Amino acid sequence: MSDSVAPPKETFRLSMLLYDSRYRGITIQFVVLVLVLLALGWLARNAAVNLAALGKPLRFDFLGDTASYDINQRLIEYTSTDSHGRAVLVGLLNTLLVAFMGCAAATILGVIGGVLRLSSNWLVSRLVALYVEIFRNVPVLLWIFVCMFTLTAIAPAPRAFRGDTPEASMLLWDSMAVTNRGIYIPEPLFSRPLGDLNLGVFNVSIELIVLLAVLAGSLFAMKWNNARANRIQTETGDRPNTMWMNIAIVIIPFLLVLIALGFHIGKPELKGFNFKGGINMSAPLIGLWLGLTLYTTTYIIEAVRSGIQAVSKGQSEAAFALGLRPGRTMSLVILPQALRVIIPQLISQYLNLTKNSSLAVAIGYMDLVSTLGGVTLNQTGREMEAILMLMAIYLTISLTISGTMNWYNNRVKLVER
Amino acid sequence: MSDLSYVRTEMLPQKAPPATSVGVVGWLRENLFSSVGNSALTVVTGALLLMLLSAILPWVFLGIWDAESLADCRAQFAEMYADGRTYACWAVIADRWDQIMFGYSFGNLNEGLYWRPLLGLALILVALSPILYPNVPRIMYVATAATLFLYPWLIWGGSIWGPLTLAMCIIGGIVAFRFASQVMITAFALPVAIVVTAVLIMVVMGPLSNGLASVAALELQPVPSREVSGFVLSITIGIVAIVASLPIAIMLALGRQSDLFIVNKLSTGFIEIIRGVPLITLIFVATVLMKYFLPSHIDLDPVVAVMILVTLFTAAYIAEVIRGGLAALPKGQYEAADALGLTYWQAQRLIILPQALKISIPGIVSNFISVFKDTTLVSIVALNDPLGISGAIRSNSDWNGIVWELYGFIALVFWIFCFSMSRYSLWLERQLQTGHR
């Protein structure tokens, strides 16, 4: 005989789907899924019906058609007889170019600004604060317009450089020209070129590959050199000086390759009504770059400032007590901790800058939106395909950037218990 | 001997600090000239600042406010200054003030309708007061609710019965929710209430508003959406996006924090897709693709379509801010709510959300600031926000070639709005600081 009562037999009843919290979740999810699928299906069906009524089935073969429009700012070969697909690729590379230039410039300016913002000099820190408040409370599109207009209105026309007594002169020993059509900078040339490597879609100059390979090799050798110094240090206690050797490892092979390839600089020269030679950065590129940089810099300044302020004072005091000099305190104690606060904010600013680069369409820089979502869309009339592709490409870029940055962020993250 | 010795018996009075370390001189020495490097920095920065100011200030303050056209401005300057100096021609702002502020709809086309956007803005300020300031009486929330329906009426015109019957249908939906939540859990009562509201809107609203309108018309002159422009357009899009995005954002954030797999993945996917694409592509979707996604007989207004997409965009960003707030709450808060026997929605409403939203306020306000700045993007799809209007003004032969004055003025207005919002956020953060997080 026993007191215990057998547990009630578990039987599943239909009402448990509503009233038993173990099963209710399934019901809710099922209902939500059905509703979402119904809504998506409704939208897709409408799109199919409307597109069929217009005789425009969802097809991407327009990418193979001849584009027949010109893009003057481009990183790879392109003529108006090329396909829309290639024009889109040119636009994508232009987007990546301005995003990269903007991120690099904004990071440099932002770090300098962030340090100056915390400067003990009242005038300087207030000026930086003023800059931040002015630039980030005004739409970035307005700044892009202002930068674009400033360049085209203030910079001299190419013809001002002509004549015996020109109104305008070139900068930096006649190697750089700032005109209202863009900025001309010197280009690297090789008198003994190795030719181009055809990657199927576009060509990459072999000189660039060789130089990058040499640099990578040097960095590898540098790593080996540092490892050797570490080994000697653990064995004997004395660390051999690695600086000069490292500098030599990086610079000498690089210089040797440059000399072997016959490196020289091609300066832009005035021929006829415009500059020839050199690299031309068109006015819209410069305007967009400046506008995005000036705007994003303000956010990076704030990120750097908050990061440095987040490191408690005791950290630097402890470092001083250990006898570290101010420079080493900054690089070994404060920065590694501040970076943990700064990097997530930097990632989101890089993403914002990349997405804001789509405003290129407002000033005629041929980026992804101007090519795929602009001229190509208008010429082919393929709104649905073009805009969906546009969103998919941007989504891929964003996810790639955030994925890479998060991977890096996880590496430098503080490992807690 | 003893009379030679000297022993001080009283304390010396404290000496004043050296003149170089107090007052203006001391402040200057400490903050501007503390070292050689610092002094050099001060001098260089000061010189640059002076150069900049001496270029900008005269241009701004010696400008002309009274002129017919840019040519007139230049003529006046030529008359005043023999050496060919020119300053700002603010006359363009004086001339086109109405157009920049109110756009075409209430300006050039329909003289005398300015009271509508002005009254609308005043209503918004009244409506915002109980939300912005904690010690305004709660009864003001009635004004907030009324503004939701009155502001669109003032801007777009038409019969007042449309917004009023819509309000009635929504009240009907809320009543249905009250009744439904007594017999079933919130997760089911919510869809029931939504269905009731939708049915009321589709079946009852049209006939009811038509019937009421035939009794007493109470109509304002309708303004087509295309003509809502200038800062009125920016503010309208901004306010709609801000107000409508918050509830969506809260649902998305809760969805992303949810244990339910499908709800979680759907919310995450939506948020990541929206955040991964630039706003301009979403605006293209609104103006170009929206007509494909709706049945062909529905003719969606482009401005409304843009508002919907901007709202979804803002909601995705704010959802992430709120998720941060939810994640920052100590787990004990959730466990305490469970221990008290609260249901999921009771716990969210009474315990979790009040705290999470409070932590998220700075992030939410900074998103509001960005969405207000981002409204300028509609100028790319040829809607006439202030930037679009500035292009139109420049294409007029009177003001062809004027740029700095227009951009400067528009920038100033945006700056005033955004700067005051950010200061308000700082103030609120201090107000809500209760000593713990």
PDB file of N, CA and C in Angstrom, chain A residues 174-209:
ATOM      1  N   ASP A 174      53.901  71.588 -59.352  1.00  0.00           N
ATOM      2  CA  ASP A 174      53.221  71.355 -60.632  1.00  0.00           C
ATOM      3  C   ASP A 174      52.733  69.930 -60.816  1.00  0.00           C
ATOM      4  N   SER A 175      52.420  69.236 -59.696  1.00  0.00           N
ATOM      5  CA  SER A 175      51.993  67.852 -59.873  1.00  0.00           C
ATOM      6  C   SER A 175      50.501  67.679 -59.644  1.00  0.00           C
ATOM      7  N   MET A 176      49.826  68.697 -59.117  1.00  0.00           N
ATOM      8  CA  MET A 176      48.429  68.520 -58.765  1.00  0.00           C
ATOM      9  C   MET A 176      47.670  69.752 -59.214  1.00  0.00           C
ATOM     10  N   ALA A 177      46.511  69.542 -59.833  1.00  0.00           N
ATOM     11  CA  ALA A 177      45.723  70.679 -60.286  1.00  0.00           C
ATOM     12  C   ALA A 177      44.319  70.587 -59.718  1.00  0.00           C
ATOM     13  N   VAL A 178      43.868  71.650 -59.052  1.00  0.00           N
ATOM     14  CA  VAL A 178      42.510  71.692 -58.529  1.00  0.00           C
ATOM     15  C   VAL A 178      41.677  72.535 -59.476  1.00  0.00           C
ATOM     16  N   THR A 179      40.765  71.919 -60.200  1.00  0.00           N
ATOM     17  CA  THR A 179      39.926  72.664 -61.132  1.00  0.00           C
ATOM     18  C   THR A 179      38.463  72.434 -60.777  1.00  0.00           C
ATOM     19  N   ASN A 180      37.592  73.213 -61.427  1.00  0.00           N
ATOM     20  CA  ASN A 180      36.174  73.024 -61.131  1.00  0.00           C
ATOM     21  C   ASN A 180      35.617  71.770 -61.793  1.00  0.00           C
ATOM     22  N   ARG A 181      36.436  71.077 -62.583  1.00  0.00           N
ATOM     23  CA  ARG A 181      35.970  69.816 -63.156  1.00  0.00           C
ATOM     24  C   ARG A 181      36.483  68.635 -62.349  1.00  0.00           C
ATOM     25  N   GLY A 182      37.250  68.903 -61.337  1.00  0.00           N
ATOM     26  CA  GLY A 182      37.773  67.813 -60.538  1.00  0.00           C
ATOM     27  C   GLY A 182      39.215  68.089 -60.194  1.00  0.00           C
ATOM     28  N   ILE A 183      39.802  67.153 -59.481  1.00  0.00           N
ATOM     29  CA  ILE A 183      41.179  67.309 -59.049  1.00  0.00           C
ATOM     30  C   ILE A 183      42.044  66.319 -59.822  1.00  0.00           C
ATOM     31  N   TYR A 184      43.161  66.809 -60.359  1.00  0.00           N
ATOM     32  CA  TYR A 184      44.078  65.937 -61.094  1.00  0.00           C
ATOM     33  C   TYR A 184      45.289  65.684 -60.224  1.00  0.00           C
ATOM     34  N   ILE A 185      45.585  64.403 -59.969  1.00  0.00           N
ATOM     35  CA  ILE A 185      46.742  64.069 -59.151  1.00  0.00           C
ATOM     36  C   ILE A 185      47.679  63.202 -59.984  1.00  0.00           C
ATOM     37  N   PRO A 186      48.959  63.143 -59.601  1.00  0.00           N
ATOM     38  CA  PRO A 186      49.902  62.351 -60.385  1.00  0.00           C
ATOM     39  C   PRO A 186      49.553  60.875 -60.349  1.00  0.00           C
ATOM     40  N   GLU A 187      49.956  60.150 -61.390  1.00  0.00           N
ATOM     41  CA  GLU A 187      49.703  58.715 -61.401  1.00  0.00           C
ATOM     42  C   GLU A 187      51.026  57.964 -61.408  1.00  0.00           C
ATOM     43  N   PRO A 188      51.042  56.776 -60.804  1.00  0.00           N
ATOM     44  CA  PRO A 188      52.263  55.973 -60.856  1.00  0.00           C
ATOM     45  C   PRO A 188      52.378  55.314 -62.235  1.00  0.00           C
ATOM     46  N   LEU A 189      53.567  55.417 -62.847  1.00  0.00           N
ATOM     47  CA  LEU A 189      53.785  54.787 -64.154  1.00  0.00           C
ATOM     48  C   LEU A 189      55.002  53.872 -64.064  1.00  0.00           C
ATOM     49  N   PHE A 190      55.053  52.887 -64.946  1.00  0.00           N
ATOM     50  CA  PHE A 190      56.172  51.970 -64.961  1.00  0.00           C
ATOM     51  C   PHE A 190      56.747  51.925 -66.364  1.00  0.00           C
ATOM     52  N   SER A 191      58.083  52.156 -66.508  1.00  0.00           N
ATOM     53  CA  SER A 191      58.657  52.157 -67.850  1.00  0.00           C
ATOM     54  C   SER A 191      58.928  50.734 -68.335  1.00  0.00           C
ATOM     55  N   ARG A 192      58.976  49.765 -67.404  1.00  0.00           N
ATOM     56  CA  ARG A 192      59.112  48.363 -67.830  1.00  0.00           C
ATOM     57  C   ARG A 192      57.914  47.591 -67.313  1.00  0.00           C
ATOM     58  N   PRO A 193      56.729  47.843 -67.894  1.00  0.00           N
ATOM     59  CA  PRO A 193      55.510  47.249 -67.331  1.00  0.00           C
ATOM     60  C   PRO A 193      55.442  45.757 -67.564  1.00  0.00           C
ATOM     61  N   LEU A 194      54.688  45.075 -66.739  1.00  0.00           N
ATOM     62  CA  LEU A 194      54.525  43.627 -66.848  1.00  0.00           C
ATOM     63  C   LEU A 194      53.216  43.265 -67.529  1.00  0.00           C
ATOM     64  N   GLY A 195      52.395  44.272 -67.818  1.00  0.00           N
ATOM     65  CA  GLY A 195      51.127  43.993 -68.485  1.00  0.00           C
ATOM     66  C   GLY A 195      50.003  43.782 -67.486  1.00  0.00           C
ATOM     67  N   ASP A 196      48.860  43.375 -68.008  1.00  0.00           N
ATOM     68  CA  ASP A 196      47.673  43.209 -67.171  1.00  0.00           C
ATOM     69  C   ASP A 196      47.314  41.742 -67.043  1.00  0.00           C
ATOM     70  N   LEU A 197      46.720  41.417 -65.924  1.00  0.00           N
ATOM     71  CA  LEU A 197      46.215  40.071 -65.711  1.00  0.00           C
ATOM     72  C   LEU A 197      44.714  40.118 -65.942  1.00  0.00           C
ATOM     73  N   ASN A 198      44.229  39.286 -66.862  1.00  0.00           N
ATOM     74  CA  ASN A 198      42.807  39.316 -67.168  1.00  0.00           C
ATOM     75  C   ASN A 198      42.059  38.411 -66.198  1.00  0.00           C
ATOM     76  N   LEU A 199      41.209  39.031 -65.373  1.00  0.00           N
ATOM     77  CA  LEU A 199      40.451  38.261 -64.390  1.00  0.00           C
ATOM     78  C   LEU A 199      39.077  37.909 -64.915  1.00  0.00           C
ATOM     79  N   GLY A 200      38.914  37.937 -66.240  1.00  0.00           N
ATOM     80  CA  GLY A 200      37.603  37.616 -66.795  1.00  0.00           C
ATOM     81  C   GLY A 200      36.736  38.845 -66.908  1.00  0.00           C
ATOM     82  N   VAL A 201      36.402  39.476 -65.746  1.00  0.00           N
ATOM     83  CA  VAL A 201      35.524  40.638 -65.780  1.00  0.00           C
ATOM     84  C   VAL A 201      36.324  41.916 -65.971  1.00  0.00           C
ATOM     85  N   PHE A 202      37.423  42.023 -65.242  1.00  0.00           N
ATOM     86  CA  PHE A 202      38.256  43.204 -65.420  1.00  0.00           C
ATOM     87  C   PHE A 202      39.722  42.835 -65.263  1.00  0.00           C
ATOM     88  N   ASN A 203      40.581  43.783 -65.665  1.00  0.00           N
ATOM     89  CA  ASN A 203      42.009  43.519 -65.641  1.00  0.00           C
ATOM     90  C   ASN A 203      42.643  44.124 -64.392  1.00  0.00           C
ATOM     91  N   VAL A 204      43.634  43.439 -63.879  1.00  0.00           N
ATOM     92  CA  VAL A 204      44.407  43.987 -62.768  1.00  0.00           C
ATOM     93  C   VAL A 204      45.850  44.054 -63.236  1.00  0.00           C
ATOM     94  N   SER A 205      46.509  45.204 -63.011  1.00  0.00           N
ATOM     95  CA  SER A 205      47.883  45.310 -63.488  1.00  0.00           C
ATOM     96  C   SER A 205      48.782  44.418 -62.642  1.00  0.00           C
ATOM     97  N   ILE A 206      49.679  43.722 -63.330  1.00  0.00           N
ATOM     98  CA  ILE A 206      50.534  42.755 -62.634  1.00  0.00           C
ATOM     99  C   ILE A 206      51.489  43.474 -61.689  1.00  0.00           C
ATOM    100  N   GLU A 207      51.877  44.726 -62.050  1.00  0.00           N
ATOM    101  CA  GLU A 207      52.778  45.481 -61.159  1.00  0.00           C
ATOM    102  C   GLU A 207      52.182  45.581 -59.762  1.00  0.00           C
ATOM    103  N   LEU A 208      50.863  45.879 -59.725  1.00  0.00           N
ATOM    104  CA  LEU A 208      50.201  46.032 -58.434  1.00  0.00           C
ATOM    105  C   LEU A 208      50.267  44.724 -57.649  1.00  0.00           C
ATOM    106  N   ILE A 209      50.008  43.614 -58.358  1.00  0.00           N
ATOM    107  CA  ILE A 209      50.024  42.308 -57.683  1.00  0.00           C
ATOM    108  C   ILE A 209      51.414  42.027 -57.131  1.00  0.00           C
TER     109      ILE A 209
END
